[in-house]
mmCIF file of C-alpha atoms in Angstrom:
data_model
loop_
_atom_site.group_PDB
_atom_site.id
_atom_site.type_symbol
_atom_site.label_atom_id
_atom_site.label_comp_id
_atom_site.label_asym_id
_atom_site.label_seq_id
_atom_site.Cartn_x
_atom_site.Cartn_y
_atom_site.Cartn_z
ATOM 1 C CA MET A 1 14.672 -51.310 -19.342
ATOM 2 C CA TYR A 2 15.060 -52.204 -23.043
ATOM 3 C CA SER A 3 12.173 -50.312 -24.602
ATOM 4 C CA GLY A 4 14.405 -48.765 -27.268
ATOM 5 C CA LEU A 5 15.702 -52.018 -28.759
ATOM 6 C CA SER A 6 12.534 -53.533 -30.207
ATOM 7 C CA GLY A 7 9.062 -54.660 -29.318
ATOM 8 C CA GLN A 8 10.522 -57.937 -27.993
ATOM 9 C CA PRO A 9 13.837 -57.124 -26.281
ATOM 10 C CA ALA A 10 14.197 -60.638 -24.864
ATOM 11 C CA ALA A 11 14.139 -62.169 -28.352
ATOM 12 C CA LEU A 12 16.748 -59.674 -29.601
ATOM 13 C CA ILE A 13 19.009 -60.331 -26.612
ATOM 14 C CA ASN A 14 18.760 -64.096 -27.099
ATOM 15 C CA ALA A 15 19.457 -63.737 -30.829
ATOM 16 C CA THR A 16 22.563 -61.624 -30.231
ATOM 17 C CA LEU A 17 23.788 -64.089 -27.621
ATOM 18 C CA ALA A 18 23.294 -66.971 -30.072
ATOM 19 C CA LEU A 19 25.173 -65.141 -32.851
ATOM 20 C CA THR A 20 28.025 -64.330 -30.493
ATOM 21 C CA THR A 21 28.204 -67.951 -29.330
ATOM 22 C CA VAL A 22 28.453 -69.164 -32.931
ATOM 23 C CA GLY A 23 31.265 -66.692 -33.516
ATOM 24 C CA GLN A 24 33.033 -67.878 -30.364
ATOM 25 C CA PHE A 25 32.916 -71.502 -31.530
ATOM 26 C CA ALA A 26 34.250 -70.440 -34.942
ATOM 27 C CA LEU A 27 37.120 -68.560 -33.305
ATOM 28 C CA ALA A 28 37.934 -71.538 -31.077
ATOM 29 C CA PHE A 29 37.927 -73.828 -34.122
ATOM 30 C CA PHE A 30 40.368 -71.618 -36.013
ATOM 31 C CA ILE A 31 42.564 -71.291 -32.922
ATOM 32 C CA ALA A 32 42.790 -75.089 -32.725
ATOM 33 C CA THR A 33 43.575 -75.242 -36.447
ATOM 34 C CA PHE A 34 46.448 -72.777 -36.139
ATOM 35 C CA VAL A 35 47.794 -74.466 -33.001
ATOM 36 C CA LEU A 36 47.836 -77.898 -34.658
ATOM 37 C CA SER A 37 49.263 -76.472 -37.897
ATOM 38 C CA TRP A 38 52.756 -75.191 -37.201
ATOM 39 C CA GLY A 39 53.110 -73.979 -40.781
ATOM 40 C CA GLY A 40 50.056 -71.743 -40.484
ATOM 41 C CA TYR A 41 51.204 -70.307 -37.153
ATOM 42 C CA LYS A 42 54.710 -69.658 -38.490
ATOM 43 C CA ARG A 43 53.258 -67.983 -41.566
ATOM 44 C CA SER A 44 50.903 -65.629 -39.675
ATOM 45 C CA PRO A 45 51.621 -65.589 -35.921
ATOM 46 C CA LEU A 46 49.543 -62.446 -35.371
ATOM 47 C CA VAL A 47 46.391 -64.084 -36.718
ATOM 48 C CA ILE A 48 46.115 -66.560 -33.843
ATOM 49 C CA HIS A 49 46.523 -63.672 -31.383
ATOM 50 C CA LEU A 50 43.782 -61.869 -33.292
ATOM 51 C CA PHE A 51 41.495 -64.853 -32.690
ATOM 52 C CA ILE A 52 42.465 -65.105 -29.012
ATOM 53 C CA ILE A 53 41.928 -61.396 -28.334
ATOM 54 C CA THR A 54 38.639 -61.339 -30.257
ATOM 55 C CA LEU A 55 37.382 -64.420 -28.407
ATOM 56 C CA PHE A 56 38.324 -62.911 -25.063
ATOM 57 C CA SER A 57 36.759 -59.543 -25.911
ATOM 58 C CA THR A 58 33.363 -61.163 -26.579
ATOM 59 C CA LEU A 59 33.073 -62.563 -23.055
ATOM 60 C CA PRO A 60 32.777 -59.357 -20.934
ATOM 61 C CA GLN A 61 29.980 -58.033 -23.154
ATOM 62 C CA TYR A 62 27.587 -60.667 -21.774
ATOM 63 C CA PHE A 63 28.650 -60.826 -18.126
ATOM 64 C CA LEU A 64 25.219 -59.555 -17.068
ATOM 65 C CA VAL A 65 23.525 -62.196 -19.234
ATOM 66 C CA TYR A 66 25.678 -64.983 -17.802
ATOM 67 C CA ALA A 67 25.020 -63.796 -14.243
ATOM 68 C CA GLY A 68 21.260 -63.378 -14.801
ATOM 69 C CA GLU A 69 21.397 -59.622 -14.066
ATOM 70 C CA ILE A 70 20.560 -58.398 -17.555
ATOM 71 C CA TYR A 71 17.181 -56.953 -16.498
ATOM 72 C CA ASN A 72 18.482 -55.566 -13.206
ATOM 73 C CA PRO A 73 19.031 -51.772 -13.386
ATOM 74 C CA THR A 74 21.377 -51.950 -10.381
ATOM 75 C CA PRO A 75 23.563 -55.060 -10.755
ATOM 76 C CA PRO A 76 26.245 -55.907 -8.174
ATOM 77 C CA THR A 77 28.951 -53.271 -7.969
ATOM 78 C CA ALA A 78 31.863 -55.693 -8.323
ATOM 79 C CA LEU A 79 30.347 -57.331 -11.404
ATOM 80 C CA CYS A 80 29.580 -53.999 -13.022
ATOM 81 C CA ALA A 81 33.045 -52.559 -12.321
ATOM 82 C CA THR A 82 34.797 -55.675 -13.634
ATOM 83 C CA GLN A 83 32.745 -55.649 -16.813
ATOM 84 C CA THR A 84 33.436 -51.964 -17.423
ATOM 85 C CA ALA A 85 37.202 -52.367 -16.970
ATOM 86 C CA LEU A 86 37.446 -55.410 -19.242
ATOM 87 C CA LEU A 87 35.312 -53.822 -21.954
ATOM 88 C CA GLY A 88 37.403 -50.657 -21.929
ATOM 89 C CA GLY A 89 40.599 -52.641 -22.349
ATOM 90 C CA ALA A 90 39.181 -54.955 -25.019
ATOM 91 C CA GLN A 91 37.938 -52.144 -27.265
ATOM 92 C CA CYS A 92 41.298 -50.394 -27.156
ATOM 93 C CA THR A 93 43.162 -53.661 -27.760
ATOM 94 C CA LEU A 94 41.319 -54.407 -30.995
ATOM 95 C CA ALA A 95 42.207 -50.959 -32.330
ATOM 96 C CA VAL A 96 45.909 -51.533 -31.627
ATOM 97 C CA LEU A 97 45.713 -55.002 -33.131
ATOM 98 C CA SER A 98 44.369 -53.696 -36.432
ATOM 99 C CA LEU A 99 47.336 -51.339 -36.734
ATOM 100 C CA SER A 100 49.727 -54.134 -35.747
ATOM 101 C CA LEU A 101 48.410 -56.290 -38.576
ATOM 102 C CA VAL A 102 49.162 -53.531 -41.082
ATOM 103 C CA ILE A 103 52.724 -53.115 -39.796
ATOM 104 C CA ASP A 104 53.224 -56.888 -39.840
ATOM 105 C CA LEU A 105 52.141 -57.012 -43.480
ATOM 106 C CA LEU A 106 54.649 -54.296 -44.401
ATOM 107 C CA ALA A 107 57.375 -56.029 -42.414
ATOM 108 C CA GLU A 108 56.665 -59.331 -44.140
ATOM 109 C CA ALA A 109 57.049 -57.593 -47.497
ATOM 110 C CA ARG A 110 60.378 -56.197 -46.229
ATOM 111 C CA SER A 111 59.168 -52.623 -46.578
ATOM 112 C CA ILE A 112 60.156 -51.810 -42.981
ATOM 113 C CA LEU A 113 63.681 -51.608 -41.663
ATOM 114 C CA GLY A 114 64.331 -54.264 -39.038
ATOM 115 C CA ARG A 115 64.288 -57.950 -38.355
ATOM 116 C CA LEU A 116 60.960 -59.653 -38.940
ATOM 117 C CA ALA A 117 61.180 -61.756 -35.759
ATOM 118 C CA THR A 118 61.861 -58.688 -33.589
ATOM 119 C CA ILE A 119 59.079 -56.710 -35.232
ATOM 120 C CA ARG A 120 56.581 -59.507 -34.684
ATOM 121 C CA ARG A 121 57.510 -59.884 -31.025
ATOM 122 C CA VAL A 122 56.829 -56.187 -30.480
ATOM 123 C CA LEU A 123 53.584 -56.315 -32.458
ATOM 124 C CA VAL A 124 52.348 -59.355 -30.538
ATOM 125 C CA ALA A 125 53.122 -57.733 -27.181
ATOM 126 C CA ALA A 126 51.581 -54.346 -28.067
ATOM 127 C CA PRO A 127 47.872 -55.372 -27.836
ATOM 128 C CA TYR A 128 48.351 -57.101 -24.475
ATOM 129 C CA ILE A 129 50.254 -54.125 -23.055
ATOM 130 C CA THR A 130 47.462 -51.868 -24.270
ATOM 131 C CA PHE A 131 44.837 -54.062 -22.616
ATOM 132 C CA VAL A 132 46.633 -54.003 -19.267
ATOM 133 C CA LEU A 133 47.118 -50.224 -19.338
ATOM 134 C CA MET A 134 43.575 -49.373 -20.411
ATOM 135 C CA SER A 135 41.878 -51.883 -18.103
ATOM 136 C CA SER A 136 43.943 -50.691 -15.154
ATOM 137 C CA GLY A 137 43.085 -47.062 -15.897
ATOM 138 C CA VAL A 138 39.351 -47.724 -16.206
ATOM 139 C CA ALA A 139 39.356 -49.910 -13.080
ATOM 140 C CA ALA A 140 41.171 -47.249 -11.064
ATOM 141 C CA TYR A 141 38.810 -44.519 -12.234
ATOM 142 C CA GLY A 142 35.768 -46.703 -11.548
ATOM 143 C CA ALA A 143 37.008 -47.483 -8.050
ATOM 144 C CA THR A 144 37.441 -43.789 -7.226
ATOM 145 C CA HIS A 145 34.201 -42.742 -8.977
ATOM 146 C CA PRO A 146 31.736 -45.614 -8.424
ATOM 147 C CA GLU A 147 28.739 -43.378 -9.147
ATOM 148 C CA GLN A 148 29.813 -43.127 -12.809
ATOM 149 C CA VAL A 149 29.752 -46.905 -13.378
ATOM 150 C CA LYS A 150 26.132 -47.656 -14.247
ATOM 151 C CA HIS A 151 23.900 -50.061 -16.142
ATOM 152 C CA MET A 152 22.097 -47.632 -18.397
ATOM 153 C CA PRO A 153 18.764 -48.364 -20.155
ATOM 154 C CA ASN A 154 18.991 -50.100 -23.549
ATOM 155 C CA GLU A 155 22.554 -51.202 -22.738
ATOM 156 C CA LEU A 156 23.598 -54.854 -22.523
ATOM 157 C CA ALA A 157 26.593 -54.039 -20.327
ATOM 158 C CA CYS A 158 27.652 -51.603 -17.658
ATOM 159 C CA THR A 159 29.405 -48.515 -18.987
ATOM 160 C CA LEU A 160 31.562 -45.746 -17.608
ATOM 161 C CA GLN A 161 29.743 -42.420 -17.798
ATOM 162 C CA ASN A 162 32.863 -40.471 -18.682
ATOM 163 C CA HIS A 163 32.995 -40.105 -22.433
ATOM 164 C CA THR A 164 36.285 -38.192 -22.349
ATOM 165 C CA LEU A 165 38.152 -41.060 -20.699
ATOM 166 C CA VAL A 166 36.360 -43.724 -22.712
ATOM 167 C CA ARG A 167 36.998 -42.067 -26.096
ATOM 168 C CA LEU A 168 40.231 -40.107 -25.665
ATOM 169 C CA GLY A 169 41.994 -42.649 -23.463
ATOM 170 C CA PRO A 170 42.216 -45.381 -26.115
ATOM 171 C CA LEU A 171 43.283 -42.840 -28.741
ATOM 172 C CA ALA A 172 46.131 -41.583 -26.544
ATOM 173 C CA ILE A 173 47.354 -45.095 -25.754
ATOM 174 C CA ASP A 174 47.083 -46.157 -29.393
ATOM 175 C CA ALA A 175 49.020 -43.109 -30.561
ATOM 176 C CA SER A 176 51.820 -43.599 -28.029
ATOM 177 C CA ILE A 177 52.240 -47.303 -28.799
ATOM 178 C CA GLN A 178 52.171 -46.829 -32.547
ATOM 179 C CA LEU A 179 54.624 -43.920 -32.268
ATOM 180 C CA ASP A 180 57.005 -46.152 -30.344
ATOM 181 C CA ILE A 181 56.670 -48.879 -32.962
ATOM 182 C CA GLY A 182 57.193 -46.361 -35.745
ATOM 183 C CA LEU A 183 60.370 -45.008 -34.124
ATOM 184 C CA ARG A 184 61.747 -48.512 -33.758
ATOM 185 C CA PHE A 185 61.020 -49.675 -37.297
ATOM 186 C CA VAL A 186 61.264 -46.890 -39.841
ATOM 187 C CA GLN A 187 59.729 -47.387 -43.241
ATOM 188 C CA LYS A 188 61.913 -46.867 -46.297
ATOM 189 C CA SER A 189 60.305 -45.434 -49.418
ATOM 190 C CA HIS A 190 61.587 -45.443 -52.994
ATOM 191 C CA SER A 191 62.117 -41.665 -52.970
ATOM 192 C CA GLY A 192 64.464 -41.698 -49.988
ATOM 193 C CA TRP A 193 64.588 -41.605 -46.198
ATOM 194 C CA THR A 194 62.071 -39.653 -44.197
ATOM 195 C CA ALA A 195 63.118 -37.005 -41.691
ATOM 196 C CA ILE A 196 62.881 -39.434 -38.782
ATOM 197 C CA ALA A 197 64.939 -41.981 -40.669
ATOM 198 C CA ILE A 198 67.664 -39.417 -41.354
ATOM 199 C CA VAL A 199 67.993 -38.589 -37.668
ATOM 200 C CA HIS A 200 67.788 -42.219 -36.659
ATOM 201 C CA SER A 201 70.265 -43.396 -39.299
ATOM 202 C CA PHE A 202 73.220 -42.059 -37.291
ATOM 203 C CA THR A 203 72.678 -44.657 -34.595
ATOM 204 C CA THR A 204 74.417 -48.000 -34.589
ATOM 205 C CA ARG A 205 71.102 -49.840 -34.593
ATOM 206 C CA THR A 206 70.016 -48.402 -37.956
ATOM 207 C CA ARG A 207 73.414 -48.892 -39.571
ATOM 208 C CA LYS A 208 73.381 -52.525 -38.497
ATOM 209 C CA TYR A 209 69.927 -53.104 -39.970
ATOM 210 C CA GLN A 210 70.779 -51.113 -43.098
ATOM 211 C CA GLN A 211 73.340 -53.756 -44.054
ATOM 212 C CA GLN A 212 70.721 -56.496 -43.727
ATOM 213 C CA PHE A 213 67.974 -54.630 -45.575
ATOM 214 C CA CYS A 214 66.730 -56.222 -48.790
ATOM 215 C CA ALA A 215 64.543 -54.993 -51.599
ATOM 216 C CA PRO A 216 60.802 -54.982 -50.817
ATOM 217 C CA ASP A 217 58.833 -58.038 -51.870
ATOM 218 C CA ALA A 218 55.399 -58.104 -53.425
ATOM 219 C CA LEU A 219 52.555 -57.753 -50.953
ATOM 220 C CA ASP A 220 50.244 -60.645 -50.257
ATOM 221 C CA TYR A 221 47.055 -59.136 -51.663
ATOM 222 C CA ALA A 222 44.797 -61.745 -50.065
ATOM 223 C CA GLN A 223 46.237 -61.000 -46.642
ATOM 224 C CA ALA A 224 46.044 -57.268 -47.368
ATOM 225 C CA ALA A 225 42.359 -57.614 -48.266
ATOM 226 C CA ARG A 226 41.663 -59.452 -44.994
ATOM 227 C CA ILE A 227 43.444 -56.747 -43.004
ATOM 228 C CA VAL A 228 41.503 -54.019 -44.836
ATOM 229 C CA GLY A 229 38.247 -55.841 -44.085
ATOM 230 C CA PHE A 230 39.129 -56.182 -40.404
ATOM 231 C CA THR A 231 40.123 -52.508 -40.206
ATOM 232 C CA CYS A 232 36.894 -51.416 -41.907
ATOM 233 C CA LEU A 233 34.890 -53.521 -39.463
ATOM 234 C CA GLN A 234 36.639 -51.918 -36.490
ATOM 235 C CA THR A 235 36.084 -48.472 -37.984
ATOM 236 C CA LEU A 236 32.392 -49.216 -38.473
ATOM 237 C CA LEU A 237 32.092 -50.394 -34.862
ATOM 238 C CA LEU A 238 33.787 -47.209 -33.674
ATOM 239 C CA ILE A 239 31.428 -45.038 -35.739
ATOM 240 C CA ILE A 240 28.402 -46.921 -34.391
ATOM 241 C CA ASP A 241 29.639 -46.474 -30.814
ATOM 242 C CA VAL A 242 30.106 -42.729 -31.331
ATOM 243 C CA LEU A 243 26.632 -42.403 -32.850
ATOM 244 C CA ARG A 244 25.207 -44.420 -29.985
ATOM 245 C CA THR A 245 26.883 -42.114 -27.487
ATOM 246 C CA TYR A 246 25.312 -38.964 -28.910
ATOM 247 C CA SER A 247 22.124 -40.459 -30.395
ATOM 248 C CA SER A 248 19.510 -42.680 -28.767
ATOM 249 C CA THR A 249 17.348 -43.626 -31.731
ATOM 250 C CA ASP A 250 15.989 -47.149 -31.929
ATOM 251 C CA SER A 251 17.660 -47.904 -35.269
ATOM 252 C CA VAL A 252 21.127 -46.946 -34.014
ATOM 253 C CA LEU A 253 20.706 -49.028 -30.857
ATOM 254 C CA ALA A 254 19.497 -52.106 -32.756
ATOM 255 C CA ALA A 255 22.248 -51.760 -35.382
ATOM 256 C CA SER A 256 24.905 -51.468 -32.684
ATOM 257 C CA VAL A 257 23.712 -54.568 -30.839
ATOM 258 C CA ILE A 258 23.442 -56.693 -33.998
ATOM 259 C CA LEU A 259 26.795 -55.530 -35.410
ATOM 260 C CA HIS A 260 28.643 -56.301 -32.171
ATOM 261 C CA ALA A 261 27.048 -59.754 -32.162
ATOM 262 C CA LEU A 262 28.124 -60.456 -35.757
ATOM 263 C CA ALA A 263 31.674 -59.129 -35.307
ATOM 264 C CA PRO A 264 33.242 -62.369 -33.900
ATOM 265 C CA LEU A 265 31.844 -64.508 -36.712
ATOM 266 C CA LEU A 266 32.873 -62.003 -39.393
ATOM 267 C CA ILE A 267 36.408 -61.761 -38.004
ATOM 268 C CA ALA A 268 36.709 -65.554 -37.863
ATOM 269 C CA LEU A 269 35.588 -65.955 -41.475
ATOM 270 C CA MET A 270 37.648 -63.074 -42.858
ATOM 271 C CA SER A 271 40.914 -63.946 -41.125
ATOM 272 C CA GLY A 272 40.543 -67.709 -40.755
ATOM 273 C CA LEU A 273 39.737 -68.848 -44.284
ATOM 274 C CA THR A 274 43.305 -68.803 -45.573
ATOM 275 C CA SER A 275 45.265 -71.189 -47.767
ATOM 276 C CA GLU A 276 47.163 -72.450 -44.698
ATOM 277 C CA THR A 277 43.997 -73.450 -42.852
ATOM 278 C CA ILE A 278 42.525 -75.140 -45.931
ATOM 279 C CA GLN A 279 45.731 -77.134 -46.408
ATOM 280 C CA SER A 280 45.642 -78.105 -42.723
ATOM 281 C CA TRP A 281 42.089 -79.392 -43.114
ATOM 282 C CA ARG A 282 43.109 -81.386 -46.204
ATOM 283 C CA ARG A 283 46.045 -82.962 -44.370
ATOM 284 C CA ALA A 284 43.816 -83.842 -41.433
ATOM 285 C CA THR A 285 41.273 -85.424 -43.802
ATOM 286 C CA THR A 286 44.039 -87.422 -45.511
ATOM 287 C CA VAL A 287 45.378 -88.715 -42.187
ATOM 288 C CA LEU A 288 41.877 -89.668 -41.041
ATOM 289 C CA HIS A 289 41.203 -91.448 -44.344
ATOM 290 C CA TRP A 290 44.491 -93.371 -44.048
ATOM 291 C CA PHE A 291 43.674 -94.378 -40.476
ATOM 292 C CA VAL A 292 40.312 -95.775 -41.545
ATOM 293 C CA ARG A 293 41.737 -97.611 -44.566
ATOM 294 C CA ARG A 294 44.907 -98.998 -42.935
ATOM 295 C CA PRO A 295 45.281 -102.846 -42.947
ATOM 296 C CA GLY A 296 45.218 -103.306 -39.178
ATOM 297 C CA HIS A 297 42.022 -101.303 -38.816
ATOM 298 C CA ALA A 298 40.407 -103.229 -41.720
ATOM 299 C CA MET A 299 41.324 -106.665 -40.242
ATOM 300 C CA THR A 300 39.912 -105.567 -36.886
ATOM 301 C CA GLN A 301 36.631 -104.643 -38.532
ATOM 302 C CA GLN A 302 36.506 -107.880 -40.596
ATOM 303 C CA SER A 303 37.237 -110.092 -37.574
ATOM 304 C CA GLY A 304 34.091 -108.862 -35.899
ATOM 305 C CA LYS A 305 31.835 -109.797 -38.832
ATOM 306 C CA ALA A 306 29.558 -112.836 -38.377
ATOM 307 C CA SER A 307 30.115 -116.006 -40.428
ATOM 308 C CA PRO A 308 27.324 -117.717 -42.441
ATOM 309 C CA LEU A 309 26.907 -120.268 -39.609
ATOM 310 C CA GLY A 310 26.077 -117.520 -37.153
ATOM 311 C CA ARG A 311 29.428 -117.581 -35.348
ATOM 312 C CA ALA A 312 32.211 -115.077 -35.407
ATOM 313 C CA ALA A 313 34.806 -115.847 -38.023
ATOM 314 C CA THR A 314 38.133 -116.852 -36.439
ATOM 315 C CA PRO A 315 41.380 -117.651 -38.237
ATOM 316 C CA ALA A 316 41.885 -121.426 -38.756
ATOM 317 C CA LEU A 317 44.835 -123.272 -37.180
ATOM 318 C CA VAL A 318 46.813 -125.233 -39.770
ATOM 319 C CA VAL A 319 48.781 -128.191 -38.342
ATOM 320 C CA ASN A 320 51.070 -130.397 -40.431
ATOM 321 C CA ILE A 321 51.439 -133.987 -39.070
ATOM 322 C CA ASP A 322 54.053 -136.372 -40.450
ATOM 323 C CA ILE A 323 52.968 -140.042 -40.009
ATOM 324 C CA ASP A 324 55.508 -142.882 -40.291
ATOM 325 C CA VAL A 325 53.905 -146.281 -41.017
ATOM 326 C CA THR A 326 55.919 -149.431 -40.129
ATOM 327 C CA VAL A 327 54.778 -152.772 -41.609
ATOM 328 C CA ASP A 328 56.045 -155.998 -39.885
ATOM 329 C CA GLY A 329 56.016 -159.524 -41.320
ATOM 330 C CA LEU A 330 57.239 -158.852 -44.856
ATOM 331 C CA GLY A 331 60.613 -160.450 -44.172
ATOM 332 C CA ASP A 332 62.968 -161.605 -41.457
ATOM 333 C CA HIS A 333 65.035 -158.512 -41.551
ATOM 334 C CA ASP A 334 63.022 -156.307 -43.834
ATOM 335 C CA GLU A 335 61.228 -153.413 -42.322
ATOM 336 C CA LEU A 336 59.465 -151.003 -44.633
ATOM 337 C CA ARG A 337 59.285 -147.461 -43.477
ATOM 338 C CA GLU A 338 57.537 -145.091 -45.839
ATOM 339 C CA PRO A 339 56.667 -141.654 -44.580
ATOM 340 C CA CYS A 340 53.350 -140.313 -45.725
ATOM 341 C CA LYS A 341 53.412 -136.985 -47.504
ATOM 342 C CA PRO A 342 51.397 -134.201 -45.921
ATOM 343 C CA LEU A 343 48.214 -133.187 -47.643
ATOM 344 C CA ASP A 344 48.574 -130.171 -49.899
ATOM 345 C CA LEU A 345 45.025 -128.995 -49.355
ATOM 346 C CA ILE A 346 46.209 -125.962 -47.389
ATOM 347 C CA PRO A 347 49.657 -124.556 -48.086
ATOM 348 C CA SER A 348 51.832 -124.687 -45.037
ATOM 349 C CA ARG A 349 53.626 -121.703 -43.594
ATOM 350 C CA PRO A 350 57.102 -121.603 -42.063
ATOM 351 C CA ASP A 351 55.741 -120.827 -38.610
ATOM 352 C CA THR A 352 53.210 -123.732 -38.652
ATOM 353 C CA PRO A 353 53.892 -126.283 -35.855
ATOM 354 C CA HIS A 354 54.744 -129.868 -36.916
ATOM 355 C CA TYR A 355 53.835 -132.980 -34.911
ATOM 356 C CA HIS A 356 55.430 -136.429 -35.517
ATOM 357 C CA THR A 357 53.252 -139.510 -34.973
ATOM 358 C CA GLN A 358 54.321 -143.164 -35.532
ATOM 359 C CA ALA A 359 51.803 -145.926 -36.200
ATOM 360 C CA ARG A 360 52.705 -149.681 -36.173
ATOM 361 C CA PHE A 361 50.594 -152.371 -37.899
#
């Protein structure tokens, strides 16, 4: 079944599953960091959706492994069809997301005409719309052509044996969505308006945004480098998939499996190690350090320590007692009353209880 992967296919499958699991934990960690850090989410709202979509896209790849059907050439039809539909939608979604990140970077630098909040809402919704459309199309085609949904040799997942739909379908959906985004938010260059911008400038929408348009800001080169790295990774995965479609050599198969396993971890490290996440970790460390060093926590820890006598140390109760001594017999009508002063061994506190005792001799 997996003779083309390596001499030990089980070891390679387990290694790829372990690498993917590490990447999934890294993605979940960065998702929690961005959720708990409102500043980081407000700064880059598309990044957390990148993590969510990447984490979700890694799950369908190993449905056969999770179900124990990885070595079964004819897995259950429902499982195979579900895996094929989800994989088709996930691959197309990541391609749209890479283009959305580029447009978001240009919009943040105010190089695109339009409101940043509106642009980001459209860019966030575009990958999910793409996933629904592509998954629905693949599921409908698989339901009408069940003989083309197969678990092929040297494949870790079920695939649709229709290369035209698998390859051209995502490209058509990507082109239509990006064309719609481009018509909504036209880029302004230093040389002048493009042809589309000239036609679109006669509308009320463009005139309204033209009044609010500001000069472009400097690009965030660190964010641009991360987006370029993510785009290059997606391009490399696409090239490997095309080579795997038309070539069945052992090296191409092994490289494809290993690269898909490393993709979640690489995406988490490239897009997650930002200044916002590092500052969030520092703030969390500071809060944890303050919680450990706070006075109440320190007194609680000290109260549980054992005393030299072997008993737990408890705070002493300080009681001030005023004693009045009356001496009889010194005279017929003389009665000496002299109050004794309290001992100053332990300074008294305002909330210390006082007890009055009278002794007669």
